Amino acid sequence: MDYKAIVGFIMMILITVLLMKKKVSTIFSFTVIPLVAAIIIGSSVKQIGTYLTKGLAMTTSVALIMLFSLPYFMLMADTGLFSGIVKRIVSRVRMNPVVLAILTVIVAMITGLDVSITSVYLITVPLLLPFYKKMKMQPVILVFLTSLGIINTFDVPWSARMLRSASLIPKIDNGTNYLFAKLFPPQIVLTVVIFGIAVFLGLKETRRLKKLGIDAAAAAKAGGDDDDVFEEDAELVQPKKFWINVALTLVVIVCLCAFPDVPSYYTFALGLVIALEINFHDQKLQVKLLKKYASSLFPVMPAILLSGVVVGVMEFSGMMQSMVKFLVGIIPAGMGPWIYIIIGLVGTPLMFVFTNDTWYYVLMPIVIGLMRAYGVPADVVIVTLFMNMGAMLTPIAQPQLYIGTDLTNGEVDLPQYMKFAFIPIWLLNIVWIGIGLLMGTFR
C-alpha cells in the first residue's frame, strides 16, 4: 500500500473515531488532523498553503449560505410563521388516528423548513401529543412519524446536509439547487411512501384501539386549546404580518429555484434584511436578534468551512488518489461499479458508527474518488448516499433524538424509539435506493 494511502486511511479513521467518541470538537478534527497528515507525508509549507487555499475555496460559499439562511428561518420562527401554519392546520381537521398520523408528517415537514431538527421536535411533539393521548394512540408513533417528516426535508437547498454535499462538487455552480433538482423526482415518490406509512400506522392503531373498545375519533372531540402549546415571545410574534411573512418566504424559495445564477447566500441575505425591516424596524432589537441567531451558527458553520481543509489535503496532496488506487485494487472487478449502491443499502446500520460530519466529509469523498475509477460521476454518488436516514436512529448522529423522546413526558424513551423505528427506517432507506435506481437518478 502506498505511504500516502496509509496516512490517508489513518487520518480518516482517526477523525471518525475522535468524533464518535467526542474526544475533540469537529472543528479541531478538521483543522489540526489534516495539517498533521500533510506534514507527515512530507508536504512543504507552500504546498500545504495551496491545499488549504483550494480546499477552503470549495466550502466558502456553502458556509455563507448558512450565515444568512439559518438566521432567516429562526427569525420566521420567532415571528410565529411556523406555529401559525400549524395552528391553522389543526383547527381545520377532524381528528382520527389516520388523520392525526398524516398530520404529524405534514406538521414535521412544515416546521422542518427551518432545517432545525430541534425546532421540529419542539413544535410537533408538544402540539400533537395531547391528541395522541386523547385517542390512546402510542406516542412512539408520534416521535417516529416526526422523524420521517424530518427525513423528507433533509434535501431542502439550505439544509446543513445539502450544504455539506454541495461542498463536494465545487465545480458545479449553485450545487445545492443542482442536487435538489436531481433528488426532487424520486423524493416525490418517497413522500407518497411516507404518507402511506402514516396511513398504515393510523389504520393499525384504529384496529388496535377498536379491539380494546376505544372509539379514537370520539375521544378526539374533547378538543383543547392549541394556543397554549407554543411558548412564544410576545415581543417577537407578529400575527398581523403572518401572511406577509408567508409570501416573503415563498418568494425567497422561488428565487432560489428560479434564479440559479444568483448566489444562494445573497438571496437569503436579501430575504433576511427585508424580513428584519418588515417585522422589527427598531435597530436595537434587530441587533439583539442577530446576536441571538449568531450563537446558533456555531459550531456548524465553522465545521462546514473547515471541512475544506480535509478535502483540500486529501484531494490536492495525492492522498485521495493513492487511497482510491488501493481500494480499486482489492475490490473484485464485478462488484466495484456497485460499491456506492451497496453502501447506500446498508447506510442505516452504518450510521451507528458514523456521525453526519464523517458521513459527508470523510466517507463520501472516499467513495466519490473510488467510483470515479468506474466512471460514476460525483453527483450521482452524492445523491445516492445523501439520504442517510440512519442518522434519525442514533443520538451519535442526531442528539436531538433525546429531545424528541423527552418531550413525550416519559411516554417514550430512546431505546423504545430505536427498537420501534430501526426496521421501518432501514426498509424505507432500501426503498429509497430502489426508487432512485428505477428512475435512473442513482445510475
XYZ file of C-alpha atoms in Angstrom:
443
model
C 0.000 0.000 0.000
C 1.267 3.474 -0.889
C 2.548 5.591 2.033
C 0.117 8.385 1.266
C -2.758 5.896 1.243
C -1.743 4.609 4.672
C -1.646 8.136 6.093
C -4.960 8.943 4.406
C -6.766 5.935 5.858
C -5.302 6.585 9.309
C -6.451 10.203 9.077
C -9.963 9.119 8.071
C -10.206 6.523 10.846
C -8.784 8.916 13.428
C -11.243 11.687 12.555
C -14.148 9.221 12.631
C -13.166 7.704 15.997
C -12.453 11.050 17.650
C -15.786 12.476 16.520
C -17.673 9.333 17.548
C -16.060 9.314 20.976
C -16.480 13.098 21.235
C -12.888 13.375 22.362
C -12.342 16.570 20.379
C -14.549 19.028 18.524
C -15.405 18.720 14.846
C -13.542 21.922 14.014
C -10.412 20.634 15.816
C -10.553 17.394 13.844
C -10.999 19.234 10.560
C -8.306 21.823 11.282
C -5.474 20.001 13.036
C -5.536 16.366 11.932
C -5.328 17.061 8.148
C -2.495 19.512 8.806
C -0.542 16.865 10.724
C -1.231 14.338 7.947
C 0.077 16.768 5.334
C 3.263 17.273 7.328
C 3.745 13.522 7.771
C 3.622 12.860 4.014
C 6.344 15.495 3.568
C 4.409 18.451 2.176
C 6.176 21.813 2.303
C 4.650 24.927 3.850
C 3.960 26.259 0.369
C 2.228 23.039 -0.674
C 0.147 22.977 2.498
C -0.862 26.567 1.813
C -2.048 25.505 -1.622
C -4.063 22.618 -0.169
C -5.724 24.975 2.314
C -6.431 27.707 -0.215
C -8.002 25.339 -2.722
C -9.872 23.349 -0.091
C -11.345 26.357 1.728
C -12.348 27.887 -1.592
C -14.547 24.833 -2.085
C -16.553 25.460 1.095
C -16.631 29.263 1.491
C -19.815 29.849 -0.498
C -21.501 26.968 1.308
C -20.672 28.495 4.692
C -22.018 31.852 3.520
C -25.376 30.250 2.724
C -25.676 29.065 6.320
C -24.600 32.500 7.572
C -27.818 34.009 6.190
C -30.283 31.112 5.829
C -30.272 29.948 9.442
C -30.968 33.439 10.887
C -33.711 33.933 8.294
C -35.662 30.845 9.339
C -35.025 31.460 13.030
C -36.462 34.939 12.530
C -39.520 33.471 10.797
C -39.976 31.071 13.718
C -39.820 33.965 16.187
C -42.482 35.895 14.277
C -44.832 32.921 14.637
C -44.793 31.847 10.992
C -44.413 28.108 11.631
C -46.589 27.961 14.736
C -49.261 29.965 12.874
C -49.297 27.496 9.977
C -49.539 24.563 12.371
C -52.416 26.107 14.352
C -54.385 26.767 11.174
C -53.993 23.172 10.060
C -55.005 21.690 13.409
C -58.081 23.904 13.704
C -59.459 22.757 10.324
C -59.329 18.977 10.537
C -61.497 16.343 12.229
C -59.220 14.082 14.189
C -58.971 10.307 13.936
C -55.860 8.077 14.032
C -55.280 8.176 10.264
C -55.724 11.950 10.029
C -53.517 12.503 13.072
C -50.763 10.292 11.647
C -50.852 12.177 8.331
C -50.994 15.499 10.157
C -47.901 14.560 12.156
C -45.885 14.163 8.953
C -47.287 17.400 7.499
C -46.506 19.427 10.625
C -42.976 17.978 10.810
C -42.367 18.786 7.143
C -43.647 22.360 7.511
C -41.639 23.098 10.641
C -38.696 21.281 9.058
C -38.332 24.088 6.536
C -36.193 25.932 9.084
C -33.826 22.888 8.921
C -33.565 22.775 12.703
C -34.311 19.262 13.916
C -34.569 20.632 17.430
C -37.354 23.034 16.483
C -39.251 20.308 14.598
C -39.429 18.158 17.715
C -40.077 21.149 19.972
C -43.092 22.198 17.898
C -44.521 18.926 16.597
C -44.345 16.649 19.642
C -45.851 19.008 22.271
C -48.502 20.209 19.818
C -49.807 16.783 18.828
C -49.054 14.704 21.941
C -52.365 15.732 23.613
C -54.268 14.324 20.622
C -52.309 11.061 20.765
C -53.143 10.741 24.451
C -56.819 11.545 23.944
C -57.138 8.889 21.266
C -54.964 6.427 23.241
C -52.511 6.151 20.337
C -48.937 5.060 21.023
C -46.774 8.184 21.470
C -43.814 6.359 19.911
C -45.673 6.687 16.606
C -45.663 10.465 17.071
C -41.877 10.557 17.500
C -41.361 8.115 14.630
C -43.565 9.975 12.133
C -41.976 13.262 13.177
C -38.614 11.714 12.299
C -39.951 10.652 8.886
C -41.114 14.220 8.270
C -37.635 15.423 9.158
C -36.077 12.904 6.767
C -38.273 14.252 3.986
C -36.819 17.739 4.484
C -33.193 16.600 4.512
C -32.669 17.911 0.990
C -34.026 21.455 1.148
C -31.295 23.560 -0.511
C -30.421 25.460 2.690
C -30.059 22.413 4.960
C -26.701 21.574 6.511
C -26.761 18.186 4.786
C -27.254 19.811 1.407
C -24.585 22.406 2.133
C -22.145 19.684 3.145
C -22.891 17.732 -0.021
C -22.628 20.765 -2.292
C -19.142 21.445 -0.951
C -18.064 18.160 -2.566
C -18.946 19.367 -6.073
C -17.377 22.861 -6.108
C -17.136 22.976 -9.907
C -20.943 22.998 -10.189
C -22.471 26.435 -9.643
C -25.224 26.582 -7.028
C -24.556 22.991 -6.093
C -27.382 22.920 -3.537
C -30.010 23.729 -6.155
C -28.417 21.294 -8.602
C -28.553 18.430 -6.097
C -32.087 19.347 -5.030
C -33.238 19.203 -8.654
C -31.735 15.711 -9.048
C -33.280 14.477 -5.800
C -36.708 16.004 -6.321
C -38.249 13.403 -8.724
C -37.505 10.366 -6.515
C -38.427 12.418 -3.461
C -41.957 12.863 -4.806
C -42.310 9.085 -4.716
C -40.639 8.950 -1.288
C -43.159 11.487 0.024
C -46.018 9.289 -1.160
C -44.396 6.297 0.559
C -44.014 8.224 3.815
C -47.662 9.266 3.777
C -48.511 5.642 3.008
C -46.625 4.607 6.147
C -48.584 7.203 8.124
C -51.894 5.872 6.790
C -50.839 2.281 7.544
C -49.909 3.149 11.137
C -53.125 5.130 11.572
C -55.255 2.207 10.377
C -53.241 -0.213 12.503
C -53.861 1.933 15.583
C -57.555 2.195 14.722
C -57.826 -1.597 14.642
C -55.841 -1.973 17.861
C -57.991 0.570 19.694
C -61.202 -0.943 18.339
C -60.213 -4.305 19.828
C -59.828 -2.502 23.165
C -63.266 -0.971 22.774
C -61.969 2.571 22.282
C -63.512 4.995 19.779
C -60.481 7.163 18.972
C -62.421 9.670 16.840
C -64.950 10.268 19.616
C -62.168 10.724 22.162
C -60.551 13.385 19.987
C -63.655 15.580 20.120
C -62.690 16.583 23.653
C -60.695 19.323 21.885
C -58.141 21.509 23.577
C -56.630 24.959 23.309
C -53.641 24.718 20.995
C -52.591 28.335 21.596
C -51.087 27.388 24.955
C -48.817 24.782 23.390
C -46.362 27.265 21.903
C -44.016 29.166 24.166
C -43.916 32.308 22.059
C -42.194 35.558 22.899
C -44.951 38.159 22.919
C -42.430 40.821 21.921
C -41.492 38.961 18.740
C -44.676 37.284 17.486
C -46.201 39.203 14.578
C -49.695 37.777 13.913
C -50.735 40.777 11.775
C -47.787 40.152 9.466
C -48.304 36.396 9.170
C -49.332 36.389 5.510
C -46.622 38.907 4.625
C -44.044 36.530 6.104
C -45.600 33.579 4.275
C -45.373 35.493 0.997
C -41.810 36.612 1.665
C -40.684 33.068 2.473
C -42.332 31.709 -0.678
C -40.621 34.436 -2.742
C -37.243 33.521 -1.243
C -37.749 29.821 -2.010
C -38.963 30.542 -5.559
C -35.968 32.814 -6.195
C -33.590 30.101 -5.013
C -35.013 27.743 -7.630
C -35.783 30.203 -10.437
C -32.557 32.230 -10.437
C -29.669 29.767 -10.118
C -27.189 32.375 -11.396
C -27.777 34.498 -8.289
C -25.705 33.228 -5.338
C -27.996 31.483 -2.858
C -26.366 33.242 0.075
C -27.271 36.621 -1.416
C -30.899 35.529 -1.841
C -31.054 34.636 1.845
C -29.197 37.796 2.830
C -31.732 39.890 0.923
C -34.615 37.987 2.460
C -33.141 38.374 5.946
C -32.675 42.141 5.814
C -36.152 42.630 4.317
C -37.704 40.384 6.971
C -35.951 42.310 9.736
C -37.245 45.626 8.431
C -40.780 44.338 7.923
C -41.098 42.718 11.334
C -38.701 44.610 13.596
C -37.882 48.113 12.408
C -36.214 49.008 15.713
C -32.469 48.843 15.073
C -31.558 47.874 18.633
C -33.957 44.920 18.510
C -32.514 43.848 15.158
C -29.023 43.776 16.647
C -30.306 41.848 19.660
C -31.945 39.239 17.405
C -28.918 38.866 15.164
C -26.722 38.267 18.199
C -29.191 35.645 19.370
C -29.174 33.880 15.989
C -25.385 34.092 15.688
C -24.971 31.683 18.596
C -26.787 29.014 16.570
C -24.280 29.282 13.732
C -21.559 27.711 15.845
C -20.040 25.188 15.549
C -21.851 24.022 12.377
C -20.838 26.902 10.117
C -17.113 26.748 11.026
C -17.259 22.965 10.580
C -18.686 23.380 7.085
C -15.997 25.919 6.199
C -13.123 23.941 7.724
C -14.227 20.726 6.069
C -12.442 22.258 3.099
C -9.173 21.595 4.928
C -9.871 17.848 4.972
C -10.977 17.794 1.348
C -8.122 20.084 0.272
C -5.404 17.966 1.867
C -6.852 14.684 0.637
C -7.633 15.899 -2.878
C -4.584 18.001 -3.724
C -1.794 16.131 -1.902
C -2.280 12.923 -3.882
C -3.601 11.198 -0.764
C -7.031 10.570 -2.240
C -5.615 9.142 -5.450
C -3.446 6.699 -3.502
C -6.382 5.605 -1.335
C -8.591 5.074 -4.355
C -5.895 3.108 -6.155
C -5.577 0.772 -3.176
C -9.340 0.284 -2.825
C -9.781 -0.360 -6.530
C -7.040 -2.974 -6.326
C -8.753 -5.017 -3.593
C -12.359 -4.806 -4.821
C -13.495 -7.582 -7.189
C -13.996 -6.152 -10.659
C -17.602 -7.284 -10.805
C -18.520 -5.550 -7.542
C -16.632 -2.294 -7.999
C -19.219 -0.320 -10.020
C -21.859 -1.079 -7.382
C -19.953 -0.201 -4.219
C -21.774 3.094 -3.694
C -25.132 1.323 -4.112
C -24.141 -1.327 -1.572
C -23.069 1.373 0.887
C -26.377 3.132 0.315
C -28.323 -0.063 1.055
C -26.520 -0.653 4.357
C -26.336 3.047 5.194
C -28.897 2.809 8.019
C -26.895 0.476 10.298
C -23.668 2.184 9.185
C -24.893 5.427 10.769
C -24.475 3.789 14.175
C -20.720 4.127 13.661
C -20.741 7.419 11.743
C -21.634 10.984 12.536
C -23.185 13.263 9.934
C -19.847 15.041 9.539
C -17.873 11.852 8.971
C -20.538 10.530 6.575
C -20.418 13.595 4.342
C -16.865 14.809 4.852
C -14.936 11.545 5.190
C -16.895 8.648 3.674
C -18.420 10.460 0.705
C -15.122 11.864 -0.668
C -13.558 8.400 -0.479
C -16.485 6.760 -2.287
C -16.587 9.578 -4.855
C -12.915 9.034 -5.596
C -13.384 5.273 -5.757
C -16.352 5.434 -8.122
C -14.555 7.892 -10.391
C -12.410 4.938 -11.461
C -15.581 3.203 -12.669
C -16.943 6.248 -14.463
C -19.653 7.098 -11.908
C -19.945 10.902 -11.574
C -19.530 12.548 -8.167
C -23.050 13.986 -8.196
C -24.562 10.533 -8.714
C -22.653 9.151 -5.725
C -23.714 12.129 -3.603
C -27.430 11.860 -4.332
C -27.309 8.096 -3.755
C -25.662 8.415 -0.340
C -27.285 11.720 0.579
C -30.357 10.454 2.424
C -28.529 8.907 5.384
C -31.779 8.001 7.154
C -29.981 6.017 9.833
C -28.984 9.334 11.395
C -32.545 9.525 12.764
C -31.920 6.378 14.805
C -28.807 7.204 16.757
C -28.013 10.083 19.116
C -24.404 9.869 17.954
C -25.519 11.420 14.672
C -28.621 13.272 15.919
C -28.528 14.056 19.648
C -31.852 15.890 19.125
C -33.481 12.460 19.362
C -33.183 12.843 23.124
C -35.345 15.963 22.849
C -37.942 14.199 20.737
C -38.364 11.351 23.231
C -38.093 13.527 26.351
C -40.931 15.752 25.106
C -43.322 12.805 25.468
C -43.158 13.276 29.244
C -41.874 9.793 29.918
C -44.201 8.038 27.473
C -41.325 7.121 25.140
C -37.652 6.561 25.885
C -34.825 6.445 23.352
C -34.299 2.640 23.351
C -38.049 2.166 22.796
C -37.996 4.584 19.878
C -34.914 2.961 18.345
C -36.455 -0.521 18.624
C -39.683 0.686 17.009
C -38.056 2.728 14.232
C -34.976 0.727 13.196
C -36.525 -1.805 10.789
C -39.019 0.653 9.210
C -36.360 3.289 8.597
C -33.922 0.742 7.156
C -36.647 -0.623 4.867
C -37.533 2.947 3.848
C -33.859 3.548 3.060
C -33.778 0.426 0.861
C -36.994 1.532 -0.873
C -35.397 4.950 -1.459
C -32.388 3.359 -3.176
C -34.729 1.253 -5.278
C -36.743 4.317 -6.312
C -33.599 6.165 -7.337
C -32.333 3.212 -9.381
C -35.658 2.679 -11.144
C -35.906 6.392 -12.014
C -32.307 6.499 -13.211
C -31.200 9.094 -10.655
C -28.683 6.819 -8.939
C -27.062 5.422 -12.124
